[in-house]
Short mmCIF file of C-alpha atoms in Angstrom, two decimals:
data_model
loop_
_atom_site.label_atom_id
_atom_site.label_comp_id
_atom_site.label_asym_id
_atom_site.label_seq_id
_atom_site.Cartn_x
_atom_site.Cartn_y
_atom_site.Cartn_z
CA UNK A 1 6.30 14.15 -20.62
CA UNK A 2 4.52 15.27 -17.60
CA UNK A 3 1.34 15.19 -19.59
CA UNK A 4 1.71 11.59 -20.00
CA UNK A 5 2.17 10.82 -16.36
CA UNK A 6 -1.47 11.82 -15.27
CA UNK A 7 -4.56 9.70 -15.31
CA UNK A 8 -6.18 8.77 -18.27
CA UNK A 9 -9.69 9.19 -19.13
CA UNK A 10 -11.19 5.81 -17.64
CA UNK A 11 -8.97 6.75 -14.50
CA UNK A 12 -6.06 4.30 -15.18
CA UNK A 13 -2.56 5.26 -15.28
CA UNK A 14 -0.36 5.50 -18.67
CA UNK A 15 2.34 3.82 -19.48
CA UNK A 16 4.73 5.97 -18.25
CA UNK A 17 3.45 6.47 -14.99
CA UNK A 18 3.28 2.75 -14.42
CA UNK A 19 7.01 2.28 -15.97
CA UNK A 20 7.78 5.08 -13.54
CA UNK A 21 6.12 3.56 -10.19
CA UNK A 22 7.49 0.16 -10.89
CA UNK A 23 10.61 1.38 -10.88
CA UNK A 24 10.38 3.43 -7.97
CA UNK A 25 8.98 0.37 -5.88
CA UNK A 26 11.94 -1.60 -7.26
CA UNK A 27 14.38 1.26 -5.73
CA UNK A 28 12.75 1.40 -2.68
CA UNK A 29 11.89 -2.14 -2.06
CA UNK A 30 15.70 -2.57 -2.37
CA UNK A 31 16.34 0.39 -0.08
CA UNK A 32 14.00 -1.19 2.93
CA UNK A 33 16.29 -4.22 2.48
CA UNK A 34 18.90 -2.70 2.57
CA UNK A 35 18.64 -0.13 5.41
CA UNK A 36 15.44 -0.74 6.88
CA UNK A 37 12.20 0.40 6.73
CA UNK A 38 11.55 3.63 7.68
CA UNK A 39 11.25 6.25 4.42
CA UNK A 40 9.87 10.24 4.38
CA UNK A 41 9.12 9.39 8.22
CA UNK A 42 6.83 6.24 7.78
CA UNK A 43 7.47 2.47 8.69
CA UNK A 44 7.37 0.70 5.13
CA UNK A 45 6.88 -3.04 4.89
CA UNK A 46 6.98 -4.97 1.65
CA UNK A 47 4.07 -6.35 0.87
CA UNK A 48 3.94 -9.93 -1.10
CA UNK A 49 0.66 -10.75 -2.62
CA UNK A 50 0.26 -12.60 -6.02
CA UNK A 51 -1.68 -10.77 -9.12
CA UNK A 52 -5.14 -11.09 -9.43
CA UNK A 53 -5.34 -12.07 -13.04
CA UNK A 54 -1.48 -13.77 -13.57
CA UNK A 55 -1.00 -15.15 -10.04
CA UNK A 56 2.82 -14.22 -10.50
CA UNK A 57 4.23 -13.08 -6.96
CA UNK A 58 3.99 -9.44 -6.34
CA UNK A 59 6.36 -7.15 -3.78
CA UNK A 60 4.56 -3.40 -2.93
CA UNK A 61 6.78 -1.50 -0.33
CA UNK A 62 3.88 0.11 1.37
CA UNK A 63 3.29 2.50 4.65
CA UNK A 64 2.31 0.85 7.72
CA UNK A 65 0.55 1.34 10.93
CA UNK A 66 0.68 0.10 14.35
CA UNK A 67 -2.46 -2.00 15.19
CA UNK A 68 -1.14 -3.86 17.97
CA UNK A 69 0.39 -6.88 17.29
CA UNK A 70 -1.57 -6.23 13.77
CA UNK A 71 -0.28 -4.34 10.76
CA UNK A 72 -3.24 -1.66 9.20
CA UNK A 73 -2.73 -0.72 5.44
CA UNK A 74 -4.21 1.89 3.58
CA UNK A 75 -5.59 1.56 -0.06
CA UNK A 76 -4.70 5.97 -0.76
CA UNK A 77 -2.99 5.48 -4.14
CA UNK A 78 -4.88 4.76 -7.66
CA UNK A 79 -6.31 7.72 -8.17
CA UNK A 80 -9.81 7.19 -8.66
CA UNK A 81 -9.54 3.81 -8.07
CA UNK A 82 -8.06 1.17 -5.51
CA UNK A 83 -4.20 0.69 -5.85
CA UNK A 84 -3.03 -2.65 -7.69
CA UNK A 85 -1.35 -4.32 -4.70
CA UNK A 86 -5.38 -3.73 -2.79
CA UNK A 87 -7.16 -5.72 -5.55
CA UNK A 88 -3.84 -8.45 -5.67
CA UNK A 89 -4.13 -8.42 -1.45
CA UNK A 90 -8.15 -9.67 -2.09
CA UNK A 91 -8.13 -11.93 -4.93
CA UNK A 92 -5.73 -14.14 -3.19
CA UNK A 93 -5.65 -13.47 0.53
CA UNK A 94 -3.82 -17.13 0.93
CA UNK A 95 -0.79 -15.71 -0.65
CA UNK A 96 -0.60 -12.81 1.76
CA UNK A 97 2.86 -11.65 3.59
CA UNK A 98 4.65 -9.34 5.01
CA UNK A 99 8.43 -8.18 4.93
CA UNK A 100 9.73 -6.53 7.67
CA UNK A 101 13.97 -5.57 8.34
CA UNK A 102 15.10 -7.63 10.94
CA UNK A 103 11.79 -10.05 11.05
CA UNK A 104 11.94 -11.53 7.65
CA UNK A 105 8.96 -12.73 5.54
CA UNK A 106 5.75 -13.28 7.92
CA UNK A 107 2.55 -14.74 6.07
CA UNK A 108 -0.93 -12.91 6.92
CA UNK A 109 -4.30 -12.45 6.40
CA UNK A 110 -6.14 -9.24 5.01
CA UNK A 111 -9.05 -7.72 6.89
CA UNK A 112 -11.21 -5.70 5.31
CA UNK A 113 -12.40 -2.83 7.98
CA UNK A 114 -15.53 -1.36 8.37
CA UNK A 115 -17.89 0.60 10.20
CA UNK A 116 -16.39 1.49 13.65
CA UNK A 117 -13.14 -0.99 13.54
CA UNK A 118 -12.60 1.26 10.65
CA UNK A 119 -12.94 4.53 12.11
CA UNK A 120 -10.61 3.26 15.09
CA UNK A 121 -8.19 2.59 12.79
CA UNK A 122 -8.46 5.77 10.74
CA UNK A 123 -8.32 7.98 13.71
CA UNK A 124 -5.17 5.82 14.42
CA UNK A 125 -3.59 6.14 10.76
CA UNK A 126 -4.39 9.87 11.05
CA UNK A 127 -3.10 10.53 14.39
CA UNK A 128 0.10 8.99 12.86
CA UNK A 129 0.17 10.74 9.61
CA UNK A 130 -1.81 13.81 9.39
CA UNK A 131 -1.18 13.65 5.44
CA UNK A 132 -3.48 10.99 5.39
CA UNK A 133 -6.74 12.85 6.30
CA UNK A 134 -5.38 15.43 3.53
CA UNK A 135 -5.30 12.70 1.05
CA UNK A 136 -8.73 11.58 1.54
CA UNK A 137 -10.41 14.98 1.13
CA UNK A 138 -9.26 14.92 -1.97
CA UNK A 139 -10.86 12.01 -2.78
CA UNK A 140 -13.75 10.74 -4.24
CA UNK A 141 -14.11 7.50 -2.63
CA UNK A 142 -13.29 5.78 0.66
CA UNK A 143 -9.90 4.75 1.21
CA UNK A 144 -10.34 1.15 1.95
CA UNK A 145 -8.40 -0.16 5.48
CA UNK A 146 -6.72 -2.97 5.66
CA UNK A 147 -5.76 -4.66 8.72
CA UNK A 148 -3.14 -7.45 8.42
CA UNK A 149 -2.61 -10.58 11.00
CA UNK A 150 -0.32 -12.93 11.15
CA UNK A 151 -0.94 -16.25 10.16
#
């Protein structure tokens, strides 16, 4: 079983491990409802976004940072590749929002950062969450940062 939870060869996840994250997003999507959203000492938001092939709405309880009045995001899971909910977040920026206890659903735009907004806001992500940094060292590409606004 644990064999079939690890990448495959083209770097894609297997079945299982997709069943498997689903389902944990499901629990803690419902959890952030439910008690608010704080989990393993990180603000979580639910991101909405719609897929990038079906269009079908999509929820992603996701980690959050402070950006000011802005909401940065951090494209870390995937493996070698971006996470689902990144690609969903820019194929259809229009359909952007965030969840938040207490706030409700607010509708945003995605920012892709770069260059030295990026590095700001990685300092600031790291500062935060030292696990972070950690992450990307064991990486072989970027982690793309996003930096939400409200609408």
């Amino acid at each position: 079983m644990a064999q079939e939870q690890k990448q495959n060869k083209s770097g894609g996840f297997t079945a299982l491990s997709l069943w498997f994250q689903r389902k944990m997003n499901t629990r803690t999507t419902r959890r952030i409802r439910r008690k608010g959203g704080r989990f393993m000492g990180m603000d979580m938001l639910i991101l909405h976004t719609a897929g990038k092939r079906t269009g079908e709405p999509r929820e992603t309880p996701i980690s959050w940072f402070s950006g000011g009045d802005d909401w940065l995001l951090v494209a870390s899971g995937g493996g070698d590749r971006n996470p689902d909910w990144y690609a969903n977040l820019m194929a259809h920026p229009e359909r952007a929002a965030v969840e938040l206890p207490g706030r409700g659903t607010v509708p945003v735009t995605p920012h892709l950062l770069a260059g030295d907004d990026r590095a700001a806001a990685w300092k600031r992500i790291t500062d935060a969450q030292p696990r972070y940094e950690k992450y990307q060292r064991k990486s072989d590409r970027e982690y793309p940062v996003v930096r939400l606004t409200q609408r």
